[in-house]
Structure formats: C-alpha cells, structure tokens
Tab-separated table of C-alpha atoms in Angstrom:
chain	number	residue	atom	x	y	z
F	271	MET	CA	13.839	16.241	19.570
F	272	GLU	CA	12.598	12.847	20.637
F	273	SER	CA	12.187	11.519	17.091
F	274	VAL	CA	15.750	12.507	16.153
F	275	ALA	CA	17.202	10.948	19.294
F	276	ARG	CA	15.192	7.794	18.678
F	277	ALA	CA	16.412	7.673	15.076
F	278	ILE	CA	20.053	8.008	16.162
F	279	VAL	CA	19.666	5.004	18.450
F	280	SER	CA	17.789	2.993	15.821
F	281	LEU	CA	20.209	3.801	13.018
F	282	GLY	CA	23.133	3.032	15.294
F	283	ALA	CA	21.687	-0.372	16.062
F	284	LEU	CA	21.144	-0.996	12.344
F	285	ALA	CA	24.720	-0.017	11.540
F	286	GLU	CA	25.979	-2.495	14.131
F	287	SER	CA	23.844	-5.375	12.878
F	288	ARG	CA	25.740	-8.221	11.204
F	289	PRO	CA	24.564	-7.735	7.611
F	290	VAL	CA	25.035	-3.957	7.632
F	291	ALA	CA	28.423	-4.096	9.364
F	292	ALA	CA	29.631	-6.789	6.958
F	293	LEU	CA	28.552	-4.782	3.922
F	294	ALA	CA	30.031	-1.545	5.244
F	295	ALA	CA	33.390	-3.201	5.892
F	296	ALA	CA	33.522	-4.883	2.471
F	297	PHE	CA	32.750	-1.709	0.525
F	298	SER	CA	35.024	0.462	2.664
F	299	GLN	CA	37.977	-1.893	2.194
F	300	ALA	CA	37.396	-1.759	-1.549
F	301	GLY	CA	37.393	2.032	-1.505
F	302	ARG	CA	33.719	2.237	-2.482
F	303	GLU	CA	30.964	4.365	-0.962
F	304	LEU	CA	27.944	2.753	0.678
F	305	ALA	CA	24.851	4.290	2.266
F	306	LEU	CA	21.660	2.978	3.810
F	307	VAL	CA	18.981	4.871	1.939
F	308	GLY	CA	15.267	5.684	1.727
F	309	GLY	CA	12.686	3.680	3.638
F	310	PRO	CA	14.911	2.264	6.394
F	311	VAL	CA	16.191	5.730	7.310
F	312	ARG	CA	12.694	7.221	7.200
F	313	ASP	CA	11.223	4.431	9.324
F	314	ALA	CA	13.988	4.816	11.912
F	315	PHE	CA	12.892	8.431	12.441
F	316	LEU	CA	9.254	7.374	12.642
F	317	GLY	CA	9.924	4.646	15.185
F	318	ARG	CA	8.627	2.010	12.778
F	319	ALA	CA	10.091	-1.453	12.419
F	320	VAL	CA	12.747	-1.584	9.698
F	321	THR	CA	12.091	-4.658	7.577
F	322	ASP	CA	13.848	-3.781	4.303
F	323	LEU	CA	17.512	-2.912	3.960
F	324	ASP	CA	18.161	-0.813	0.859
F	325	PHE	CA	21.620	0.518	0.054
F	326	THR	CA	23.108	2.713	-2.636
F	327	THR	CA	26.736	2.867	-3.789
F	328	ASN	CA	29.067	4.257	-6.421
F	329	ALA	CA	30.118	0.706	-7.281
F	330	ARG	CA	28.805	-0.683	-10.568
F	331	PRO	CA	26.664	-3.862	-10.595
F	332	GLU	CA	29.510	-6.230	-11.514
F	333	GLU	CA	31.610	-4.870	-8.675
F	334	ILE	CA	28.677	-5.108	-6.238
F	335	ILE	CA	28.386	-8.829	-6.998
F	336	ALA	CA	32.127	-9.296	-6.508
F	337	LEU	CA	32.023	-7.502	-3.146
F	338	VAL	CA	28.973	-9.275	-1.695
F	339	THR	CA	29.754	-12.823	-2.874
F	340	PRO	CA	32.373	-13.585	-0.162
F	341	ILE	CA	30.090	-12.382	2.672
F	342	SER	CA	26.717	-13.707	1.469
F	343	SER	CA	25.019	-17.079	1.155
F	344	ALA	CA	23.203	-16.126	-2.048
F	345	GLN	CA	23.214	-13.374	-4.642
F	346	TRP	CA	20.776	-12.602	-7.411
F	347	ASP	CA	20.239	-10.032	-10.102
F	348	ILE	CA	17.057	-8.012	-9.536
F	349	GLY	CA	17.703	-5.648	-12.421
F	350	ARG	CA	21.295	-5.286	-13.522
F	351	GLU	CA	20.348	-2.739	-16.165
F	352	PHE	CA	18.957	-0.616	-13.307
F	353	GLY	CA	21.963	-1.325	-11.127
F	354	THR	CA	20.225	-3.405	-8.442
F	355	ILE	CA	21.739	-6.525	-6.918
F	356	ALA	CA	20.278	-8.502	-4.006
F	357	ALA	CA	22.059	-10.757	-1.553
F	358	ARG	CA	21.424	-12.827	1.551
F	359	ILE	CA	23.790	-11.795	4.348
F	360	ALA	CA	23.584	-13.207	7.885
F	361	GLY	CA	20.040	-14.342	7.213
F	362	GLN	CA	18.917	-10.901	5.988
F	363	THR	CA	18.000	-9.963	2.418
F	364	VAL	CA	19.604	-6.729	1.258
F	365	GLU	CA	19.391	-4.755	-1.978
F	366	ILE	CA	22.268	-2.630	-3.260
F	367	THR	CA	21.775	-0.213	-6.154
F	368	THR	CA	24.333	1.826	-8.028
F	369	TYR	CA	23.883	5.597	-7.814
F	370	ARG	CA	21.460	6.701	-10.514
F	371	ALA	CA	21.404	9.852	-12.629
F	372	ASP	CA	18.439	9.043	-14.873
F	373	SER	CA	17.039	11.462	-17.408
F	374	TYR	CA	13.542	11.788	-18.884
F	375	ASP	CA	12.470	13.198	-22.240
F	376	GLY	CA	9.290	14.775	-20.837
F	377	GLU	CA	7.053	12.573	-22.965
F	378	SER	CA	7.869	9.004	-22.045
F	379	ARG	CA	7.338	7.668	-18.534
F	380	LYS	CA	10.394	5.428	-18.965
F	381	PRO	CA	13.720	6.921	-17.891
F	382	VAL	CA	16.945	6.713	-19.803
F	383	VAL	CA	18.915	4.793	-17.199
F	384	ALA	CA	22.269	6.284	-16.355
F	385	PHE	CA	24.563	5.493	-13.438
F	386	GLY	CA	25.803	8.358	-11.304
F	387	ASP	CA	28.793	9.066	-9.111
F	388	SER	CA	27.242	11.244	-6.378
F	389	LEU	CA	25.037	10.261	-3.453
F	390	GLU	CA	23.522	13.741	-3.385
F	391	ASP	CA	22.533	13.536	-7.061
F	392	ASP	CA	21.046	10.099	-6.463
F	393	LEU	CA	18.921	11.428	-3.614
F	394	GLN	CA	17.681	14.324	-5.749
F	395	ARG	CA	15.922	11.956	-8.170
F	396	ARG	CA	13.932	10.193	-5.426
F	397	ASP	CA	10.202	10.696	-4.980
F	398	PHE	CA	9.862	12.560	-1.656
F	399	THR	CA	12.174	14.318	0.763
F	400	ILE	CA	11.361	11.810	3.509
F	401	ASN	CA	12.718	9.086	1.204
F	402	ALA	CA	15.692	11.161	0.074
F	403	MET	CA	17.809	10.686	3.200
F	404	ALA	CA	20.777	8.369	3.571
F	405	LEU	CA	23.165	7.137	6.249
F	406	ARG	CA	26.747	6.921	4.999
F	407	LEU	CA	28.527	3.779	6.132
F	408	PRO	CA	30.694	2.990	7.954
F	409	GLU	CA	30.972	6.684	8.949
F	410	ARG	CA	27.324	6.829	10.153
F	411	VAL	CA	26.867	10.307	8.721
F	412	LEU	CA	23.301	11.378	7.910
F	413	VAL	CA	22.961	12.907	4.446
F	414	ASP	CA	19.780	14.985	4.116
F	415	PRO	CA	20.166	17.596	1.361
F	416	TRP	CA	16.419	18.156	0.874
F	417	GLY	CA	15.170	18.657	4.422
F	418	GLY	CA	13.680	15.228	4.921
F	419	VAL	CA	14.104	15.396	8.695
F	420	GLU	CA	12.204	18.678	8.851
F	421	ASP	CA	9.398	17.230	6.766
F	422	LEU	CA	9.276	14.122	8.960
F	423	VAL	CA	8.950	16.283	12.070
F	424	ALA	CA	6.238	18.347	10.351
F	425	ARG	CA	4.560	15.139	9.071
F	426	ARG	CA	4.668	16.579	5.568
F	427	ILE	CA	5.050	15.007	2.127
F	428	ALA	CA	7.014	17.100	-0.360
F	429	THR	CA	9.281	16.441	-3.313
F	430	PRO	CA	12.990	17.176	-3.616
F	431	GLY	CA	12.985	20.241	-5.814
F	432	ALA	CA	9.948	21.315	-7.829
F	433	PRO	CA	7.055	18.828	-7.719
F	434	GLU	CA	6.318	19.502	-11.400
F	435	VAL	CA	9.733	18.097	-12.286
F	436	SER	CA	9.367	15.077	-10.017
F	437	PHE	CA	5.869	14.206	-11.260
F	438	GLY	CA	6.932	14.845	-14.841
F	439	ASP	CA	9.680	12.266	-14.390
F	440	ASP	CA	7.286	9.680	-12.946
F	441	PRO	CA	3.569	10.581	-12.724
F	442	LEU	CA	2.875	7.563	-10.524
F	443	ARG	CA	4.529	9.518	-7.717
F	444	MET	CA	1.292	11.509	-7.466
F	445	MET	CA	-0.578	8.358	-6.485
F	446	ARG	CA	2.272	7.386	-4.195
F	447	ALA	CA	1.827	10.711	-2.378
F	448	ALA	CA	-1.790	9.736	-1.710
F	449	ARG	CA	-0.696	6.342	-0.416
F	450	PHE	CA	1.868	7.858	1.960
F	451	THR	CA	-0.826	10.225	3.221
F	452	SER	CA	-2.727	7.189	4.482
F	453	GLN	CA	0.210	4.967	5.320
F	454	LEU	CA	2.089	7.525	7.429
F	455	ASP	CA	-0.802	9.805	8.468
F	456	PHE	CA	0.991	12.756	6.854
F	457	THR	CA	-0.355	15.714	4.894
F	458	VAL	CA	0.874	16.738	1.459
F	459	ALA	CA	2.536	20.132	1.049
F	460	PRO	CA	0.232	22.678	-0.682
F	461	ALA	CA	2.594	23.152	-3.629
F	462	THR	CA	2.732	19.405	-4.106
F	463	VAL	CA	-1.073	19.128	-4.031
F	464	ALA	CA	-1.348	21.936	-6.579
F	465	ALA	CA	1.064	20.148	-8.881
F	466	MET	CA	-0.931	16.918	-8.532
F	467	ALA	CA	-4.121	18.697	-9.598
F	468	ALA	CA	-2.422	20.467	-12.499
F	469	MET	CA	-0.698	17.316	-13.750
F	470	ALA	CA	-3.397	14.729	-13.041
F	471	SER	CA	-3.768	13.898	-16.738
F	472	ARG	CA	-0.179	12.595	-16.759
F	473	ILE	CA	-1.457	9.490	-14.970
F	474	GLY	CA	-2.664	8.393	-18.394
F	475	LYS	CA	0.970	7.681	-19.293
F	476	ILE	CA	1.241	5.056	-16.552
F	477	SER	CA	0.441	1.421	-17.250
F	478	VAL	CA	-2.793	0.150	-15.727
F	479	GLU	CA	-0.823	-2.527	-13.891
F	480	ARG	CA	1.224	0.080	-12.021
F	481	VAL	CA	-1.888	2.133	-11.300
F	482	ALA	CA	-3.726	-0.924	-9.954
F	483	ASP	CA	-0.739	-1.878	-7.825
F	484	GLU	CA	-0.611	1.587	-6.269
F	485	LEU	CA	-4.375	1.578	-5.653
F	486	SER	CA	-4.028	-1.801	-3.972
F	487	LYS	CA	-1.225	-0.541	-1.739
F	488	LEU	CA	-3.380	2.434	-0.749
F	489	LEU	CA	-6.373	0.227	0.086
F	490	LYS	CA	-4.181	-2.048	2.190
F	491	THR	CA	-3.161	0.777	4.539
F	492	ASP	CA	-4.766	1.043	7.972
F	493	ASP	CA	-6.914	3.991	6.843
F	494	PRO	CA	-7.078	4.515	3.059
F	495	VAL	CA	-9.623	7.335	3.327
F	496	PRO	CA	-7.203	10.327	3.477
F	497	GLY	CA	-5.422	9.042	0.389
F	498	ILE	CA	-8.685	8.456	-1.454
F	499	ARG	CA	-9.849	11.971	-0.605
F	500	LEU	CA	-6.613	13.389	-2.022
F	501	LEU	CA	-7.014	11.423	-5.266
F	502	VAL	CA	-10.581	12.691	-5.609
F	503	GLU	CA	-9.751	16.316	-4.744
F	504	THR	CA	-6.871	16.471	-7.237
F	505	GLY	CA	-8.844	14.881	-10.067
F	506	ILE	CA	-6.643	11.798	-10.255
F	507	ALA	CA	-9.454	9.482	-9.139
F	508	GLN	CA	-11.561	10.746	-12.050
F	509	LEU	CA	-8.991	9.146	-14.335
F	510	VAL	CA	-8.207	5.911	-12.501
F	511	LEU	CA	-11.391	5.145	-10.536
F	512	PRO	CA	-14.081	7.571	-11.794
F	513	GLU	CA	-16.936	5.712	-10.103
F	514	VAL	CA	-15.779	7.012	-6.714
F	515	PRO	CA	-15.865	10.786	-7.360
F	516	ALA	CA	-19.189	10.253	-9.149
F	517	LEU	CA	-20.700	9.345	-5.768
F	518	ARG	CA	-20.329	12.884	-4.417
F	519	LEU	CA	-23.467	14.122	-6.176
F	520	GLU	CA	-25.824	11.552	-4.755
F	521	VAL	CA	-27.801	11.344	-1.513
F	522	ASP	CA	-27.770	8.193	0.562
F	523	GLU	CA	-31.320	6.958	1.117
F	524	HIS	CA	-30.335	5.395	4.444
F	525	ALA	CA	-28.951	8.614	5.968
F	526	HIS	CA	-29.838	11.914	4.355
F	527	HIS	CA	-27.167	13.776	6.307
F	528	LYS	CA	-24.502	12.126	4.151
F	529	ASP	CA	-23.985	11.827	0.425
F	530	VAL	CA	-23.103	8.438	-0.958
F	531	TYR	CA	-19.429	9.398	-1.253
F	532	GLU	CA	-19.105	10.089	2.471
F	533	HIS	CA	-21.197	7.015	3.256
F	534	SER	CA	-18.900	4.826	1.137
F	535	LEU	CA	-15.758	6.134	2.843
F	536	THR	CA	-17.326	5.439	6.235
F	537	VAL	CA	-18.289	1.913	5.151
F	538	LEU	CA	-14.692	1.318	4.057
F	539	GLN	CA	-13.344	2.430	7.438
F	540	GLN	CA	-15.901	0.343	9.338
F	541	ALA	CA	-15.191	-2.702	7.184
F	542	ILE	CA	-11.472	-2.409	7.920
F	543	SER	CA	-12.182	-2.137	11.656
F	544	LEU	CA	-14.385	-5.245	11.569
F	545	GLU	CA	-11.876	-7.066	9.401
F	546	LYS	CA	-9.138	-6.462	11.948
F	547	SER	CA	-11.335	-7.506	14.876
F	548	ARG	CA	-12.124	-10.842	13.200
F	549	ALA	CA	-8.785	-11.630	11.565
F	550	ALA	CA	-6.022	-13.738	13.034
F	551	ASP	CA	-2.919	-11.968	14.286
F	552	GLY	CA	-0.597	-11.116	11.429
F	553	ALA	CA	-3.251	-11.610	8.742
F	554	ALA	CA	-2.694	-9.646	5.540
F	555	PRO	CA	-5.124	-6.827	4.695
F	556	ASP	CA	-8.182	-8.129	2.828
F	557	LEU	CA	-8.015	-6.310	-0.508
F	558	VAL	CA	-11.180	-7.914	-1.908
F	559	LEU	CA	-13.262	-6.807	1.066
F	560	ARG	CA	-11.875	-3.276	0.904
F	561	ILE	CA	-12.529	-2.947	-2.824
F	562	ALA	CA	-16.109	-4.129	-2.307
F	563	ALA	CA	-16.642	-1.735	0.600
F	564	LEU	CA	-15.393	1.263	-1.373
F	565	LEU	CA	-17.351	0.393	-4.520
F	566	HIS	CA	-20.486	-1.169	-3.042
F	567	ASP	CA	-22.726	1.787	-3.965
F	568	ILE	CA	-21.252	2.817	-7.328
F	569	GLY	CA	-24.488	1.714	-9.003
F	570	LYS	CA	-26.415	4.530	-7.339
F	571	PRO	CA	-25.655	7.433	-9.721
F	572	SER	CA	-27.113	5.588	-12.724
F	573	THR	CA	-30.114	4.196	-10.831
F	574	ARG	CA	-31.110	7.347	-8.949
F	575	ARG	CA	-34.790	8.222	-9.310
F	576	ILE	CA	-37.017	10.852	-7.683
F	577	GLU	CA	-40.308	9.235	-6.694
F	578	GLY	CA	-43.540	10.814	-5.474
F	579	GLY	CA	-43.097	13.101	-2.503
F	580	GLY	CA	-39.461	13.727	-3.427
F	581	VAL	CA	-38.290	10.323	-2.178
F	582	VAL	CA	-34.956	9.320	-3.691
F	583	THR	CA	-34.619	5.673	-4.749
F	584	PHE	CA	-31.779	3.572	-6.164
F	585	HIS	CA	-33.573	0.411	-7.252
F	586	HIS	CA	-31.263	-2.431	-8.360
F	587	HIS	CA	-28.128	-0.418	-7.669
F	588	ASP	CA	-26.605	-3.567	-6.193
F	589	VAL	CA	-26.818	-5.464	-9.498
F	590	VAL	CA	-25.797	-2.444	-11.569
F	591	GLY	CA	-22.933	-1.687	-9.180
F	592	ALA	CA	-21.630	-5.251	-9.407
F	593	LYS	CA	-21.437	-4.964	-13.195
F	594	LEU	CA	-19.748	-1.563	-13.048
F	595	ALA	CA	-17.213	-2.810	-10.509
F	596	GLY	CA	-16.434	-5.845	-12.643
F	597	ARG	CA	-15.786	-3.666	-15.689
F	598	ARG	CA	-13.597	-1.210	-13.800
F	599	LEU	CA	-11.525	-3.926	-12.129
F	600	LYS	CA	-11.110	-5.676	-15.464
F	601	THR	CA	-9.939	-2.407	-17.027
F	602	LEU	CA	-7.375	-2.129	-14.231
F	603	HIS	CA	-6.217	-5.689	-14.956
F	604	PHE	CA	-7.069	-7.132	-11.558
F	605	ASP	CA	-7.039	-10.916	-11.496
F	606	ASN	CA	-10.228	-12.827	-12.241
F	607	ASP	CA	-10.660	-14.131	-8.693
F	608	THR	CA	-10.547	-10.619	-7.229
F	609	ILE	CA	-12.971	-9.320	-9.844
F	610	ALA	CA	-15.439	-12.160	-9.279
F	611	ALA	CA	-15.314	-11.977	-5.480
F	612	ALA	CA	-15.632	-8.184	-5.208
F	613	SER	CA	-18.446	-8.084	-7.772
F	614	ARG	CA	-20.335	-10.847	-5.972
F	615	LEU	CA	-20.092	-9.041	-2.646
F	616	ILE	CA	-21.437	-5.848	-4.191
F	617	GLU	CA	-24.299	-7.766	-5.787
F	618	LEU	CA	-25.241	-9.353	-2.447
F	619	HIS	CA	-24.658	-6.425	-0.090
F	620	LEU	CA	-28.365	-5.512	0.213
F	621	ARG	CA	-29.671	-9.052	0.656
F	622	PHE	CA	-29.709	-8.909	4.453
F	623	PHE	CA	-31.858	-5.804	4.791
F	624	GLY	CA	-35.015	-7.804	4.148
F	625	TYR	CA	-34.220	-9.876	7.227
F	626	THR	CA	-35.512	-7.167	9.552
F	627	ASP	CA	-38.795	-6.840	7.628
F	628	ALA	CA	-39.935	-10.442	8.061
F	629	ALA	CA	-38.589	-13.527	9.747
F	630	TRP	CA	-36.502	-15.623	7.391
F	631	THR	CA	-37.231	-19.317	7.123
F	632	ASP	CA	-34.410	-21.812	7.444
F	633	SER	CA	-34.687	-22.169	3.676
F	634	ALA	CA	-33.978	-18.447	3.232
F	635	VAL	CA	-30.940	-18.699	5.504
F	636	ARG	CA	-29.625	-21.676	3.526
F	637	ARG	CA	-30.043	-19.726	0.288
F	638	TYR	CA	-28.201	-16.744	1.773
F	639	VAL	CA	-25.280	-19.027	2.590
F	640	ARG	CA	-25.477	-20.754	-0.787
F	641	ASP	CA	-25.467	-17.469	-2.692
F	642	ALA	CA	-22.562	-16.074	-0.668
F	643	GLY	CA	-20.501	-19.222	-1.112
F	644	ASP	CA	-16.895	-18.707	-0.090
F	645	GLN	CA	-17.557	-14.963	0.348
F	646	LEU	CA	-19.830	-15.472	3.366
F	647	GLU	CA	-17.445	-14.114	5.992
F	648	ARG	CA	-16.677	-11.070	3.860
F	649	LEU	CA	-20.404	-10.556	3.300
F	650	HIS	CA	-20.966	-10.632	7.073
F	651	ILE	CA	-18.422	-7.818	7.461
F	652	LEU	CA	-19.599	-5.737	4.500
F	653	THR	CA	-23.238	-5.921	5.563
F	654	ARG	CA	-22.443	-4.809	9.100
F	655	ALA	CA	-20.169	-2.034	7.832
F	656	ASP	CA	-22.928	-0.744	5.547
F	657	VAL	CA	-24.856	0.566	8.559
F	658	THR	CA	-23.806	4.201	8.978
F	659	THR	CA	-26.990	5.720	10.354
F	660	ARG	CA	-26.734	8.162	13.264
F	661	ASN	CA	-30.023	6.794	14.588
F	662	VAL	CA	-28.759	4.703	17.492
F	663	ARG	CA	-31.954	2.687	17.846
F	664	LYS	CA	-31.962	1.810	14.154
F	665	ALA	CA	-28.269	0.888	14.208
F	666	ASP	CA	-28.782	-1.312	17.276
F	667	ARG	CA	-31.789	-2.995	15.687
F	668	LEU	CA	-29.829	-3.851	12.545
F	669	SER	CA	-26.839	-5.034	14.549
F	670	PHE	CA	-28.969	-7.304	16.748
F	671	ALA	CA	-30.730	-8.644	13.648
F	672	TYR	CA	-27.436	-9.533	12.014
F	673	ASP	CA	-26.218	-11.126	15.230
F	674	ASP	CA	-29.305	-13.305	15.039
F	675	LEU	CA	-28.670	-14.176	11.390
F	676	GLU	CA	-25.065	-15.161	12.033
F	677	GLU	CA	-26.166	-17.324	14.960
F	678	ARG	CA	-28.737	-19.046	12.758
F	679	VAL	CA	-26.162	-19.605	10.020
F	680	ALA	CA	-23.800	-21.149	12.567
F	681	ALA	CA	-26.527	-23.326	14.096
F	682	ILE	CA	-27.765	-24.638	10.748
F	683	ALA	CA	-24.209	-25.178	9.562
F	684	GLU	CA	-23.431	-27.245	12.644
F	685	ALA	CA	-26.604	-29.291	12.259
F	686	GLU	CA	-26.615	-29.669	8.479
F	687	GLY	CA	-23.159	-28.789	7.190
F	688	ILE	CA	-24.363	-26.001	4.910
F	689	ALA	CA	-20.938	-24.445	4.453
F	690	ALA	CA	-21.034	-26.016	0.980
F	691	VAL	CA	-24.662	-26.701	0.048
F	692	ARG	CA	-24.947	-29.674	-2.294
F	693	PRO	CA	-27.772	-32.060	-3.196
F	694	ASP	CA	-28.067	-35.257	-1.200
F	695	LEU	CA	-27.303	-37.277	-4.347
F	696	ASP	CA	-24.533	-36.600	-6.860
F	697	GLY	CA	-24.637	-36.895	-10.637
F	698	GLU	CA	-23.481	-40.510	-10.743
F	699	GLN	CA	-26.157	-41.556	-8.265
F	700	ILE	CA	-28.829	-39.643	-10.196
F	701	MET	CA	-27.943	-41.414	-13.443
F	702	GLU	CA	-27.872	-44.815	-11.750
F	703	ILE	CA	-31.249	-44.338	-9.990
F	704	LEU	CA	-33.029	-42.968	-13.050
F	705	GLY	CA	-31.211	-45.087	-15.614
F	706	ILE	CA	-30.282	-42.098	-17.742
F	707	ARG	CA	-27.125	-41.003	-19.559
F	708	PRO	CA	-25.182	-37.750	-19.056
F	709	GLY	CA	-27.101	-34.798	-20.436
F	710	ARG	CA	-29.524	-32.006	-19.697
F	711	GLU	CA	-31.889	-34.247	-17.721
F	712	VAL	CA	-29.151	-34.993	-15.186
F	713	GLY	CA	-28.615	-31.268	-14.666
F	714	GLU	CA	-32.325	-30.686	-14.181
F	715	ALA	CA	-32.500	-33.504	-11.618
F	716	TYR	CA	-29.460	-32.088	-9.825
F	717	ARG	CA	-31.087	-28.641	-9.602
F	718	PHE	CA	-34.304	-30.196	-8.302
F	719	LEU	CA	-32.419	-31.947	-5.504
F	720	LEU	CA	-30.477	-28.778	-4.722
F	721	GLU	CA	-33.691	-26.765	-4.331
F	722	LEU	CA	-35.067	-29.570	-2.169
F	723	ARG	CA	-31.955	-29.429	0.004
F	724	LEU	CA	-32.285	-25.663	0.404
F	725	ASP	CA	-36.003	-25.807	1.185
F	726	GLU	CA	-36.062	-28.750	3.578
F	727	GLY	CA	-32.521	-29.351	4.715
F	728	PRO	CA	-30.627	-32.640	4.348
F	729	LEU	CA	-32.459	-35.896	3.560
F	730	ASP	CA	-31.189	-39.430	4.062
F	731	PRO	CA	-30.285	-41.270	0.811
F	732	GLU	CA	-33.484	-43.338	0.783
F	733	ALA	CA	-35.734	-40.292	1.164
F	734	ALA	CA	-33.763	-38.364	-1.428
F	735	GLU	CA	-34.079	-41.267	-3.886
F	736	GLU	CA	-37.828	-41.498	-3.296
F	737	ARG	CA	-38.330	-37.777	-3.907
F	738	LEU	CA	-36.164	-37.973	-7.043
F	739	ARG	CA	-38.216	-40.849	-8.458
F	740	GLU	CA	-41.455	-38.950	-7.728
F	741	TRP	CA	-40.101	-35.862	-9.484
F	742	HIS	CA	-38.995	-37.918	-12.487
F	743	ALA	CA	-42.293	-39.769	-12.755
F	744	ALA	CA	-44.244	-36.505	-12.635
F	745	ARG	CA	-42.258	-35.221	-15.623
C-alpha cells in the first residue's frame, strides 16, 4: 500500500535524523527501551509533516534526565510526576515520557498516575488506535497492537479496546474524536459514536478550561463542520455549546431551504475560506472570527416570531445573540478580549444589509468603521460569509454592494484617515479653548466633536475650534 510504503520511508528518515539517532543510541547503550510514539508515527502514515517528536521509555524521569543531559543543550521538567521530560537536541525539541499504567476510579476524571514497564500496556491507555502506534528504536520495529494502521487506511477513528472504558477514563476523548474527524477528515467508528452518545453527560466532569481548549482546537481546523455535527448528533454540544443545537429548529429568513443550523455551518465554512484568501502565508487560524461565524445567529430561537401571512421574523437577534455569545464564552472561561471581539462582531453582523436598500452617506460609512473599530476586517469577512442564498442574482447583488462599501471605506480612509476616528481636538485642547476644568462638560464637548467628525469628515483646527465655541455658546 502506498501509505505504508510512504510511512516506512518517512519513519526511516526520522530515525536517521540527528536528534532521534542520538536519543536512540543513548538509551540503547544504557539498556533502556525507547520508542517514537503517537502523533509522529500517525502523521508519517498520513504523509503529514512531523513537527513534534514524542518518545516513550521504560526509564524513570530521573534516569531520562541523566541520559539526555550529555547530548542536549537544554533540559526541562514538563511534569515529572507524570513522567515527562523535555530536551533540546540538535536544535529539535523532544519530549520523553515514562511508560504509564494509570488507573481510574470511575468517578474522578483525574488518573492515579502509575509508571509502567511495558510499551504495549502504555499504548493500550492511549485515546485512539491511530495514536496507539510506536516505532521501537534503534530497531525500527513498528508496534501496533490495536490495528492503528488498518484504521488509518480505512480513515477511521476508534479506541483501543472498548470505547466505554476509554471515555470513562477521560471523557474529553469524546470531544477529541470530534476534533480528529475535522482535522484528519476521518469518520468515527459506529461503536465509538454510540458510546459518545451514551456517555455524553460525562463531559460534565471535565473542567471548562479543557472543554474550551478542545472546542478551540476544533474550530481552528481547516473544516470544523464535521466535528461540530458529531458533537451535535451525540448530544455533547447540548452540554458544552447548547446554543448551536438549538438552531436546528429554526428557519432562516434569508433562505427558506435551510434551517439556521445549516446556514450557520455554511457561514462558518465560507468565513474560513475568505479568511484564508485574505490572510498572509503562515497566519494562524482566526479563532475569534470562527466563533463569531458559528454563533452569529444564536439569537434567533428566542426572537423568532410569526407575523401576518406566516412570515417568520427574528427582530433584534443580532443584539440578543451578542449577549448570549458573551455569556456562553464567559462560562467557558474564554479571555475577555475574545469575548468582547466575538460579541461585537455578532452584534454588528446585520449592519451592512441596509446598504443595499439605500445609498449610504459618507457619514454612515464613517460610523460603520467607527463602530467596527479594530474588528473591521473580521466584519468584512463575516458579512460576506453570511450570504448563503442559492439565488445567484441576489448573491451577486450583495457581493457587488459589499465590494462597493469596502472601496468606499478604503477611499475615505486614505483621504481622511478614518482607521481610528477621533475628534479634531483632544481633551486638553477642549479645556484650553473653553477655559473649563476636567469633568462631564469636557466629555460632552468631545462627543460633540466626534459626531461632527463622523458627519462632515475632518476639519482644520481653526474650523474645529470655531464650531466648538458655537456649540458651547449655544448651551
């Protein structure tokens, strides 16, 4: 098979690399076992670039440090109690972990850490068969007791042994299965899916930080939609992100052939495509944009109304959705910047659609930029991605309209510098001109000048001062 032959070549090259060869020689001379394990072996079979080098050994942590110190430029303790030591060898960071034989009490999500003596037993406790393969070094013998190669060829995600046992040991593995579905474009074995659905409630034992981290990893994949679908279908999303499955019952007013759930997944995919087309090479996935795209319509279920003639409306779902998103992201312990940015995008995502109804003045364009602030580029992408209609003429009309808006934003920005809209006079100048002290009146004058700037564009200092004095005198 091509994938197996490719893996043999790739793994051979890895084994011959300086850091791996140096490690293999040091452990072999000391009479200790060493194996390249997990992700690097899997990725070699998949033809993916191997960026992490993870090893496992029967040596204990203190002995690992003693063995790597002579051949490395740095060593550090990642988690000695878990048996993991890191080192820098020939310019490459490696992690070496003692064989593990952890046990779980069935109630706590935290294992009782125990070191093991067998590579096969260590592989048995890993999450999925495709991650439970190892390459013994320096012998270069593939160890695959759970059929990981077969599952790789079949593009299947399954657990070593019974999935109920694996998910009972660490329920977060259920979310990890969803992430691998998207990350690798694999499907999950039916028995594994059934176990996920039956054990979904176990996710409640996982800390919100770990849940949020796994959700973030899923959203950062090239196509998170398959993983999201799996979380929804198994009931896990109902526990960690309930606003998403709630969308399945609603009808999208823009395209009646889709419910809001399908619309939202399409918007997410389109936003990712636009993000990639606009991003610099090597740019990291934009988590804020992807969160906003997935959650942009979560205000619809609570704002759904049936009007005369059976017309479905969702008035103010943008504002309601922004509040709901903020609460959910706060519950998941996302950082404040992410919460604020994603919520703001959701709040603003409908603003553009009035542009096609009537020509915007330059003042309206300035206010659009002002309101978007540092989220303007993300808002451009989200607004474009929100068009999922199958009506080609309508889609083209909206696309051309947004092209026009972006061109106007760029033209006004070049002429007026509206990237950061500020009044033509600052607080110090206001106080000096009006002869007033710091206080509410200064803030009112500042807001007056800001509105003037948005309505009329930039003024020279003399004109701005004259208008300020007129405003103050009229008060």
